[in-house]
Coordinates of C-alpha atoms and ligand atoms in Angstrom, one line a residue:
M65 CA 0.0 0.0 0.0
S66 CA 1.5 3.4 -0.9
H67 CA 0.9 6.3 1.4
P68 CA 0.3 9.8 0.2
V69 CA 2.8 12.3 1.6
H70 CA 1.6 14.8 4.2
P71 CA 3.5 18.0 3.1
A72 CA 4.3 21.1 5.1
F73 CA 1.6 23.7 5.7
I74 CA 2.9 27.3 5.1
G75 CA 1.0 30.5 4.4
G76 CA -2.2 28.6 4.2
K77 CA -0.9 26.2 1.5
R78 CA 0.5 22.8 1.3
V79 CA 4.2 22.9 0.5
E80 CA 5.9 19.8 -1.0
V81 CA 9.4 18.8 0.2
D82 CA 11.6 16.1 -1.3
R83 CA 12.9 14.6 1.9
T84 CA 10.3 12.3 3.7
V85 CA 9.9 10.9 7.1
D86 CA 7.9 7.7 7.9
V87 CA 5.3 7.8 10.7
I88 CA 4.8 4.5 12.4
N89 CA 1.7 3.1 14.1
P90 CA 3.2 2.1 17.5
S91 CA 0.3 -0.4 18.1
S92 CA 1.4 -2.5 15.1
G93 CA 4.9 -1.3 14.2
E94 CA 3.6 -0.7 10.7
L95 CA 3.8 2.4 8.4
L96 CA 0.9 4.7 9.2
A97 CA 1.7 7.7 7.0
V98 CA 4.6 9.6 5.4
T99 CA 5.4 13.2 6.1
V100 CA 8.3 15.5 5.2
D101 CA 11.5 16.7 6.7
C102 CA 11.6 20.5 6.4
G103 CA 15.0 22.3 6.1
P104 CA 16.2 25.9 6.2
Y105 CA 14.4 26.8 3.0
E106 CA 10.9 25.7 4.2
I107 CA 11.6 27.2 7.7
D108 CA 12.4 30.5 6.1
L109 CA 9.2 30.4 4.0
A110 CA 7.2 29.6 7.2
V111 CA 8.8 32.4 9.3
Q112 CA 8.2 34.9 6.5
A113 CA 4.6 33.8 6.1
A114 CA 4.0 34.1 9.9
A115 CA 5.7 37.5 10.0
A116 CA 3.6 38.8 7.1
A117 CA 0.4 37.6 8.7
Q118 CA 1.4 39.0 12.1
R119 CA 1.7 42.6 10.9
A120 CA -2.1 42.6 10.3
W121 CA -3.1 40.1 13.0
K122 CA -1.7 42.2 15.9
K123 CA -4.0 45.0 14.8
V124 CA -7.2 42.9 14.8
A125 CA -9.4 43.9 17.7
V126 CA -9.1 41.6 20.7
A127 CA -12.9 40.7 20.6
E128 CA -12.5 39.7 16.9
R129 CA -9.4 37.5 17.7
A130 CA -11.4 35.9 20.5
R131 CA -14.3 35.2 18.2
L132 CA -12.0 33.5 15.6
L133 CA -10.4 31.4 18.4
R134 CA -13.8 30.2 19.5
N135 CA -14.5 29.2 15.8
V136 CA -11.4 27.0 16.0
S137 CA -12.8 25.3 19.1
V138 CA -16.1 24.7 17.3
L139 CA -14.3 23.1 14.3
I140 CA -12.1 20.9 16.5
L141 CA -15.3 19.5 18.1
R142 CA -16.9 19.2 14.7
D143 CA -14.0 17.0 13.6
W144 CA -13.6 15.4 17.0
D145 CA -13.8 11.8 15.7
E146 CA -11.3 12.3 13.0
L147 CA -8.7 14.2 15.1
A148 CA -9.0 11.7 18.0
E149 CA -8.6 8.7 15.7
L150 CA -5.5 10.3 14.1
E151 CA -4.1 11.2 17.5
C152 CA -4.8 7.6 18.8
L153 CA -3.1 6.0 15.7
Q154 CA 0.0 8.1 15.7
T155 CA 0.8 8.1 19.4
G156 CA -0.6 4.7 20.5
K157 CA -2.7 6.3 23.2
P158 CA -6.0 4.6 24.1
L159 CA -8.9 6.0 22.0
S160 CA -10.8 7.5 24.9
Q161 CA -7.7 9.4 26.1
A162 CA -7.2 10.7 22.5
R163 CA -10.8 11.9 22.6
R164 CA -10.3 13.7 25.9
D165 CA -7.1 15.2 24.6
T166 CA -9.0 16.5 21.5
E167 CA -11.7 18.0 23.7
L168 CA -9.1 19.7 25.9
T169 CA -7.4 21.2 22.8
A170 CA -10.8 22.7 21.9
R171 CA -11.1 24.0 25.4
Y172 CA -7.7 25.8 25.2
F173 CA -9.1 27.9 22.3
D174 CA -12.2 28.7 24.3
F175 CA -10.3 29.4 27.5
Y176 CA -7.8 31.8 25.9
A177 CA -10.5 33.5 23.8
S178 CA -12.2 34.4 27.1
A179 CA -9.0 35.1 29.1
V180 CA -7.6 37.5 26.5
E181 CA -10.8 39.6 26.5
T182 CA -10.0 40.7 30.1
F183 CA -6.2 40.8 29.7
Y184 CA -5.7 44.5 30.3
G185 CA -2.7 46.6 30.9
T186 CA -2.7 49.4 33.4
A187 CA -3.2 53.2 33.3
F188 CA -2.2 55.7 36.0
T189 CA -1.1 59.3 36.4
L190 CA 2.4 60.1 37.4
G191 CA 1.7 63.7 38.2
E192 CA -1.1 65.9 37.1
R193 CA -0.1 66.2 33.4
T194 CA 1.6 62.8 33.1
Q195 CA -0.4 59.8 32.0
V196 CA 1.1 56.3 32.0
V197 CA -0.3 53.4 30.0
T198 CA 1.1 49.9 29.9
T199 CA 0.0 47.6 27.1
F200 CA 0.7 44.0 26.3
E201 CA 2.6 43.7 23.0
P202 CA 2.9 40.4 21.1
H203 CA 6.4 39.0 20.6
G204 CA 5.9 38.6 16.8
V205 CA 6.5 35.1 15.4
T206 CA 6.5 32.4 18.0
A207 CA 8.1 29.0 17.5
H208 CA 6.5 25.9 19.0
I209 CA 8.5 22.7 19.2
I210 CA 6.1 19.9 20.2
P211 CA 6.7 16.3 21.5
W212 CA 4.9 13.2 20.5
N213 CA 3.2 12.2 23.8
Y214 CA 0.4 14.8 23.7
P215 CA 0.7 16.4 20.3
L216 CA -2.7 18.1 20.3
Q217 CA -2.9 19.2 23.9
I218 CA 0.6 20.5 24.2
L219 CA 0.2 22.3 20.9
G220 CA -3.2 23.8 22.1
R221 CA -1.7 25.1 25.3
S222 CA 0.9 27.3 23.7
L223 CA -0.7 28.0 20.3
A224 CA -4.0 29.3 21.6
P225 CA -2.5 31.9 24.0
A226 CA 0.1 32.9 21.4
L227 CA -2.6 33.6 18.8
A228 CA -4.9 35.2 21.3
T229 CA -2.3 37.8 22.2
G230 CA -1.5 38.7 18.6
N231 CA 1.4 36.5 17.6
C232 CA 1.6 34.3 14.6
T233 CA 3.1 30.9 14.8
V234 CA 5.4 28.3 13.3
V235 CA 4.9 24.8 14.7
K236 CA 7.5 21.9 14.5
P237 CA 5.6 18.8 15.5
A238 CA 7.4 15.7 16.7
E239 CA 8.6 13.5 13.8
E240 CA 6.8 10.5 15.4
A241 CA 3.4 12.3 15.5
P242 CA 2.9 15.2 13.1
L243 CA -0.5 14.4 11.7
T244 CA -2.9 16.2 14.0
A245 CA -0.9 19.4 13.9
L246 CA -1.2 19.4 10.1
K247 CA -5.0 18.9 10.4
L248 CA -5.3 21.6 13.1
A249 CA -3.6 24.1 10.8
E250 CA -6.3 23.5 8.2
L251 CA -9.0 24.1 10.9
V252 CA -7.3 27.3 12.1
L253 CA -7.5 28.6 8.5
E254 CA -11.1 27.5 8.0
A255 CA -12.0 29.3 11.3
G256 CA -11.1 32.6 9.6
L257 CA -7.6 33.3 11.0
P258 CA -5.3 34.7 8.3
E259 CA -3.1 32.6 6.1
G260 CA 0.2 32.3 7.8
A261 CA -1.2 32.6 11.4
M262 CA -0.4 28.9 11.9
N263 CA 2.4 27.3 9.8
V264 CA 3.4 23.7 10.3
V265 CA 6.9 22.5 9.4
P266 CA 7.2 18.8 10.0
G267 CA 10.6 17.2 10.3
M268 CA 13.4 15.9 12.5
G269 CA 14.6 17.7 15.5
E270 CA 18.2 18.1 14.2
T271 CA 17.0 19.5 10.9
A272 CA 13.6 21.2 11.0
G273 CA 13.8 21.9 14.8
A274 CA 17.3 23.3 14.7
A275 CA 16.7 25.4 11.6
L276 CA 13.6 26.9 13.2
T277 CA 15.2 27.7 16.6
A278 CA 18.1 29.4 14.7
H279 CA 16.0 31.6 12.5
P280 CA 16.4 35.3 13.3
G281 CA 12.8 36.0 12.4
I282 CA 11.4 34.3 15.5
S283 CA 10.9 36.1 18.8
H284 CA 9.9 33.4 21.2
I285 CA 10.3 29.6 21.6
S286 CA 7.9 27.2 23.4
F287 CA 9.5 23.8 23.9
T288 CA 8.3 20.6 25.6
G289 CA 10.6 17.6 25.6
S290 CA 13.8 16.2 27.1
V291 CA 16.3 18.1 29.3
E292 CA 19.0 17.4 26.8
V293 CA 17.2 19.2 23.9
G294 CA 15.9 21.8 26.4
R295 CA 19.5 22.9 26.9
I296 CA 20.1 23.1 23.2
I297 CA 17.0 25.2 22.8
A298 CA 18.0 27.5 25.6
H299 CA 21.4 28.1 23.9
A300 CA 19.6 28.8 20.6
A301 CA 17.3 31.3 22.4
A302 CA 20.4 32.9 24.0
D303 CA 22.0 33.3 20.6
L304 CA 18.9 35.1 19.3
L305 CA 18.4 36.9 22.6
I306 CA 14.8 35.8 22.8
P307 CA 12.7 34.3 25.6
A308 CA 11.9 30.7 25.8
T309 CA 9.4 28.6 27.8
L310 CA 10.9 25.1 28.6
E311 CA 8.8 22.3 29.9
L312 CA 11.3 19.4 30.4
G313 CA 9.4 16.6 32.2
G314 CA 9.9 15.3 35.7
K315 CA 10.3 12.5 38.2
S316 CA 7.1 13.4 40.1
P317 CA 6.3 11.7 43.4
N318 CA 3.1 10.6 45.0
I319 CA 3.8 10.9 48.7
V320 CA 1.5 8.7 50.8
F321 CA 1.2 9.0 54.6
A322 CA -0.1 6.3 56.9
D323 CA -3.3 8.3 57.6
A324 CA -4.2 8.5 53.9
D325 CA -7.4 7.2 52.4
L326 CA -5.9 4.4 50.3
D327 CA -9.2 3.6 48.6
M328 CA -8.9 7.0 47.0
A329 CA -5.1 7.0 46.6
A330 CA -4.4 3.6 45.0
P331 CA -6.4 4.0 41.7
T332 CA -5.2 7.6 41.3
I333 CA -1.6 6.6 41.8
A334 CA -1.9 3.7 39.3
N335 CA -3.5 6.0 36.7
A336 CA -0.8 8.6 37.2
I337 CA 1.9 6.2 36.0
L338 CA -0.2 4.2 33.5
Q339 CA -1.8 7.1 31.5
M340 CA -0.2 7.2 28.1
G341 CA 2.1 4.4 29.2
G342 CA 3.9 6.7 31.7
Q343 CA 5.1 8.8 28.7
T344 CA 3.7 11.9 30.3
C345 CA 5.8 14.9 31.5
S346 CA 3.7 14.9 34.7
A347 CA 3.6 11.1 35.2
G348 CA 3.5 10.1 38.9
S349 CA 6.6 8.0 38.4
R350 CA 7.8 7.8 42.1
L351 CA 5.8 6.4 45.0
L352 CA 7.1 7.6 48.4
V353 CA 5.1 5.6 51.0
E354 CA 5.2 5.7 54.8
R355 CA 6.7 2.4 56.0
S356 CA 3.7 1.2 58.1
I357 CA 1.4 1.1 55.0
H358 CA 4.0 0.1 52.4
D359 CA 2.9 -3.5 52.1
D360 CA -0.8 -2.6 52.0
L361 CA -0.4 0.0 49.3
V362 CA 2.0 -1.9 47.1
G363 CA -0.3 -4.9 47.3
R364 CA -3.2 -2.9 46.1
L365 CA -1.2 -1.4 43.2
Q366 CA 0.0 -4.8 42.2
E367 CA -3.6 -6.0 42.1
I368 CA -4.6 -3.0 39.9
F369 CA -1.6 -3.6 37.6
A370 CA -2.4 -7.3 37.2
G371 CA -5.9 -6.3 36.0
V372 CA -4.7 -3.7 33.4
E373 CA -6.0 -4.4 29.9
I374 CA -3.2 -4.0 27.4
G375 CA -3.8 -3.7 23.7
S376 CA -3.9 -1.8 20.4
A377 CA -4.8 1.9 21.0
L378 CA -7.9 1.9 18.8
E379 CA -9.4 -0.9 20.9
D380 CA -9.3 1.5 23.8
P381 CA -7.4 -0.5 26.4
T382 CA -6.2 0.9 29.7
L383 CA -2.6 0.7 28.5
G384 CA -1.4 1.0 24.9
P385 CA 2.1 0.6 23.4
L386 CA 5.1 2.9 23.9
I387 CA 5.8 5.3 21.1
S388 CA 8.7 3.5 19.4
S389 CA 11.0 0.5 19.6
N390 CA 13.7 2.9 20.9
Q391 CA 11.5 4.1 23.7
R392 CA 10.5 0.5 24.5
D393 CA 14.2 -0.6 24.7
R394 CA 15.1 2.4 26.8
V395 CA 12.3 1.5 29.3
L396 CA 13.3 -2.2 29.3
N397 CA 16.9 -1.1 30.0
Y398 CA 15.7 0.9 33.0
V399 CA 13.7 -2.1 34.3
E400 CA 16.9 -4.1 34.2
I401 CA 18.9 -1.4 36.1
G402 CA 16.1 -1.0 38.6
S403 CA 15.9 -4.8 39.2
S404 CA 19.4 -4.7 40.4
E405 CA 19.0 -1.4 42.4
G406 CA 15.9 -2.8 44.1
Q407 CA 13.3 -5.6 43.6
L408 CA 11.1 -6.2 40.6
V409 CA 7.6 -6.7 42.1
C410 CA 5.6 -7.2 38.9
G411 CA 5.7 -6.7 35.1
G412 CA 8.9 -5.6 33.4
K413 CA 8.6 -7.7 30.3
R414 CA 8.1 -6.9 26.7
L415 CA 4.9 -8.2 25.1
S416 CA 5.0 -9.3 21.5
G417 CA 3.4 -11.7 19.1
G418 CA -0.3 -12.8 19.1
K419 CA -2.5 -9.7 19.6
F420 CA 0.6 -7.6 20.3
G421 CA 2.1 -8.3 16.9
Q422 CA 5.1 -6.0 16.3
G423 CA 3.7 -3.3 18.5
Y424 CA 5.9 -1.7 21.2
F425 CA 4.3 -3.1 24.4
V426 CA 5.7 -3.3 27.9
E427 CA 4.0 -4.7 31.0
P428 CA 3.1 -2.3 33.8
T429 CA 5.9 -2.5 36.2
I430 CA 6.6 -1.9 39.9
L431 CA 10.2 -1.6 41.3
D432 CA 10.3 -1.6 45.1
G433 CA 13.0 -0.8 47.7
I434 CA 14.6 1.9 45.5
S435 CA 16.9 4.3 47.4
P436 CA 17.2 8.0 46.4
E437 CA 20.7 7.4 45.0
S438 CA 19.4 4.9 42.5
R439 CA 19.3 5.8 38.8
V440 CA 15.6 4.7 38.5
F441 CA 14.8 7.1 41.3
Q442 CA 16.7 10.0 39.7
E443 CA 16.1 9.6 35.9
E444 CA 13.0 10.0 33.8
I445 CA 12.1 6.5 32.5
F446 CA 9.0 7.6 30.4
G447 CA 7.3 4.2 30.6
P448 CA 4.8 2.4 32.8
V449 CA 7.3 1.9 35.6
L450 CA 6.5 2.9 39.1
V451 CA 9.5 3.2 41.5
V452 CA 8.7 2.7 45.2
T453 CA 10.6 4.1 48.2
P454 CA 9.5 3.7 51.8
F455 CA 10.0 6.6 54.2
D456 CA 9.7 7.3 57.9
G457 CA 8.0 10.5 59.0
V458 CA 7.4 13.9 57.4
D459 CA 11.0 15.1 57.4
E460 CA 12.2 12.2 55.4
A461 CA 9.2 12.4 53.1
I462 CA 10.2 16.0 52.3
E463 CA 13.9 15.1 51.9
F464 CA 13.1 12.2 49.4
A465 CA 10.5 14.3 47.5
N466 CA 13.1 17.0 46.9
A467 CA 16.0 14.6 46.1
T468 CA 15.9 14.7 42.3
N469 CA 16.9 17.4 39.8
Y470 CA 13.3 17.5 38.5
A471 CA 10.4 19.4 40.2
L472 CA 7.3 19.5 38.1
V473 CA 4.3 17.9 40.0
A474 CA 3.8 16.2 43.4
G475 CA 0.8 14.5 45.0
V476 CA 0.5 14.4 48.8
W477 CA -1.9 11.9 50.4
T478 CA -2.9 12.6 54.0
T479 CA -5.9 13.3 56.2
N480 CA -3.9 15.5 58.5
I481 CA -4.2 19.2 57.7
N482 CA -0.8 20.1 59.3
T483 CA 1.0 17.4 57.3
A484 CA -0.7 18.6 54.1
Q485 CA 0.2 22.3 54.7
R486 CA 3.8 21.5 55.6
M487 CA 4.2 19.4 52.5
V488 CA 2.7 22.1 50.3
R489 CA 5.1 24.6 51.7
E490 CA 8.3 22.5 51.6
V491 CA 8.0 20.3 48.5
I492 CA 9.8 22.0 45.6
S493 CA 7.5 21.6 42.6
G494 CA 5.6 23.5 40.0
Q495 CA 2.3 22.0 41.1
V496 CA 1.4 20.3 44.4
F497 CA -1.9 18.3 44.7
V498 CA -3.3 17.2 48.1
N499 CA -5.4 14.0 48.0
A500 CA -5.5 14.2 44.2
Y501 CA -3.0 14.0 41.3
G502 CA -3.5 16.0 38.2
A503 CA -6.8 17.7 37.4
S504 CA -8.3 16.3 34.2
G505 CA -6.1 18.4 31.9
G506 CA -5.8 21.4 34.2
V507 CA -6.4 24.0 31.6
E508 CA -7.0 26.6 34.3
L509 CA -3.9 25.7 36.4
P510 CA -0.5 27.4 35.8
F511 CA 1.9 24.6 34.9
G512 CA 5.7 24.3 34.6
G513 CA 8.7 23.3 36.5
F514 CA 11.4 24.3 39.0
K515 CA 15.0 23.0 38.6
E516 CA 15.7 20.9 35.5
S517 CA 11.9 20.6 34.8
G518 CA 12.3 23.9 33.0
Y519 CA 11.2 27.5 33.3
G520 CA 8.2 29.6 32.4
R521 CA 4.6 28.8 32.9
E522 CA 1.9 27.6 30.6
K523 CA -1.8 27.0 31.1
G524 CA -4.2 29.1 33.2
A525 CA -4.7 32.9 32.7
E526 CA -0.9 33.1 33.6
G527 CA -0.2 31.4 30.3
L528 CA -1.0 34.6 28.4
R529 CA 2.0 36.4 30.0
G530 CA 4.6 34.3 28.3
F531 CA 3.5 35.5 24.9
V532 CA 3.6 39.3 25.5
Q533 CA 6.0 42.0 26.5
I534 CA 4.9 45.1 28.4
K535 CA 5.2 48.4 26.6
T536 CA 5.0 51.5 28.8
S537 CA 3.9 54.8 27.3
V538 CA 4.2 58.1 29.0
V539 CA 2.3 61.1 27.7
V540 CA 2.8 64.6 29.1
S541 CA 0.2 67.2 28.1
Ligands
NAI806 P1 13.2 15.3 22.4 O1 13.4 16.3 23.4 O2 14.3 14.9 21.5 O3 12.0 15.7 21.4 C1 11.0 16.7 21.6 C2 10.9 17.6 20.4 O4 12.1 18.4 20.2 C3 10.6 16.9 19.1 O5 9.7 17.7 18.3 C4 11.9 16.9 18.4 O6 11.9 16.7 17.0 C5 12.5 18.2 18.8 N1 14.0 18.3 18.8 C6 14.9 17.3 19.0 N2 16.1 17.7 18.8 C7 16.0 19.1 18.5 C8 17.0 20.1 18.2 N3 18.3 19.8 18.2 N4 16.5 21.3 18.0 C9 15.2 21.6 18.0 N5 14.3 20.7 18.2 C10 14.7 19.4 18.5 O7 12.6 14.0 23.1 P2 12.5 12.5 22.5 O8 13.8 12.1 21.8 O9 11.2 12.4 21.8 O10 12.4 11.7 23.9 C11 13.5 11.4 24.7 C12 13.1 11.6 26.2 O11 12.8 12.9 26.4 C13 11.9 10.8 26.6 O12 12.3 9.5 27.0 C14 11.5 11.6 27.8 O13 12.3 11.3 29.0 C15 11.8 13.0 27.4 N6 10.5 13.7 26.9 C16 9.8 14.4 27.7 C17 8.6 15.0 27.2 C18 7.7 15.8 28.1 O14 6.5 15.8 28.0 N7 8.3 16.6 29.0 C19 8.1 14.7 25.9 C20 9.0 13.9 25.1 C21 10.2 13.4 25.6
MG807 MG1 15.3 13.2 21.0

């Protein structure tokens, strides 16, 4: 079967490129689609198209920009089935998760349409004849480098506020999962935004990504991905002297005290590491558990993991495949390391053949008795692997919680208000949840990391601030 090539989308038009990239269906290991690998020439076209569109877009009244963003939301929901199926096929995420992700992407456009309508500067007098006005000015052309784990959601959370505040955009989707970004660009155009408001330049990180982040025509970079590439992006931003927002993942703990409600905690903790096969920036990949309830909680989790339905993403299992054979092998390697650093409680094996075919499946896994010095405690595995460490008392819980270079999300489970408040104060983390983990997408909640989890905040009304600079005007009359 031959696959049509999905070209770049620049200035409202499809742009062919000679170099191609295969997109693989991780549930089957088979070719799903073919897209292109943009280089400096296509990147330059895209940045020019965005810059031309931005000159007019920034002058469009805020109410009108908001109206057009709401149109995008309506069109995403109109094409909900198609987008969700594409997202499911290219990422291997269970269909119902892909449907939720699609809905959340629509919500980002609604949310920022509303938020930008009350996003005012200030005005004050500095003396009887001196009026000061501050206004929010767009950066210009914003670059968006997107990973493969939540292609639509992560794109929505930076694209919607960027467009709302008057920027125009160039998007470099992940080479593994570029299809929904290309489809979204068509919807943005259909919604009535100008040609060039959203350009998509698919391709590899080292080619398309590097060319985009080196282009002097961009004024801001949003990046979500690995710490390693985050550093490269930060250097590129420094060379251009432009701001960047970096969301670089985590090693986020669920911290469970002896007085916690385990009926509530156990299923949430399981979901926090199994969602998208643990390939989530905010995955709850560490479990810190007070020693007296360790056996009880680990037993409950083992039972939940044993009942997890694993399968092809379109069949909507609880757990789908990992994104690639590379990622699968990386995860299996960590399981091996962890098995010698502590004990393998369950899972840890690759699944293939039969209904798993050539897909990239790994069993849900628990590694127990892992000390804070261990590699599997410190490093982001990005797979369905939960690492368990017992602790004694609140001081040690805080010490262990803060003992990695990451600091993105933490969950605290306790019925003691004093313990809860102390943990909220002392755990270093971009977000802290008490008796919860995550908040169904969390569109309203500012999100981003401390330490090597990155810098800058996305989501929530705060998310608008990253896409503007303040201009102060002073008029004396
Ligand atoms: P990555 O950081 O290489 O890829 C993320 C995005 O950056 C992709 O669009 C990629 O094409 C682009 N990119 C790569 N090199 C680039 C460069 N030199 N210049 C500009 N753009 C570049 O992550 P990868 O290789 O997909 O996964 C490796 C590990 O990174 C994972 O195992 C996981 O630990 C972490 N990761 C974290 C994510 C998160 O949500 N925070 C998402 C994806 C990966
Ligand atoms: Mg990479």
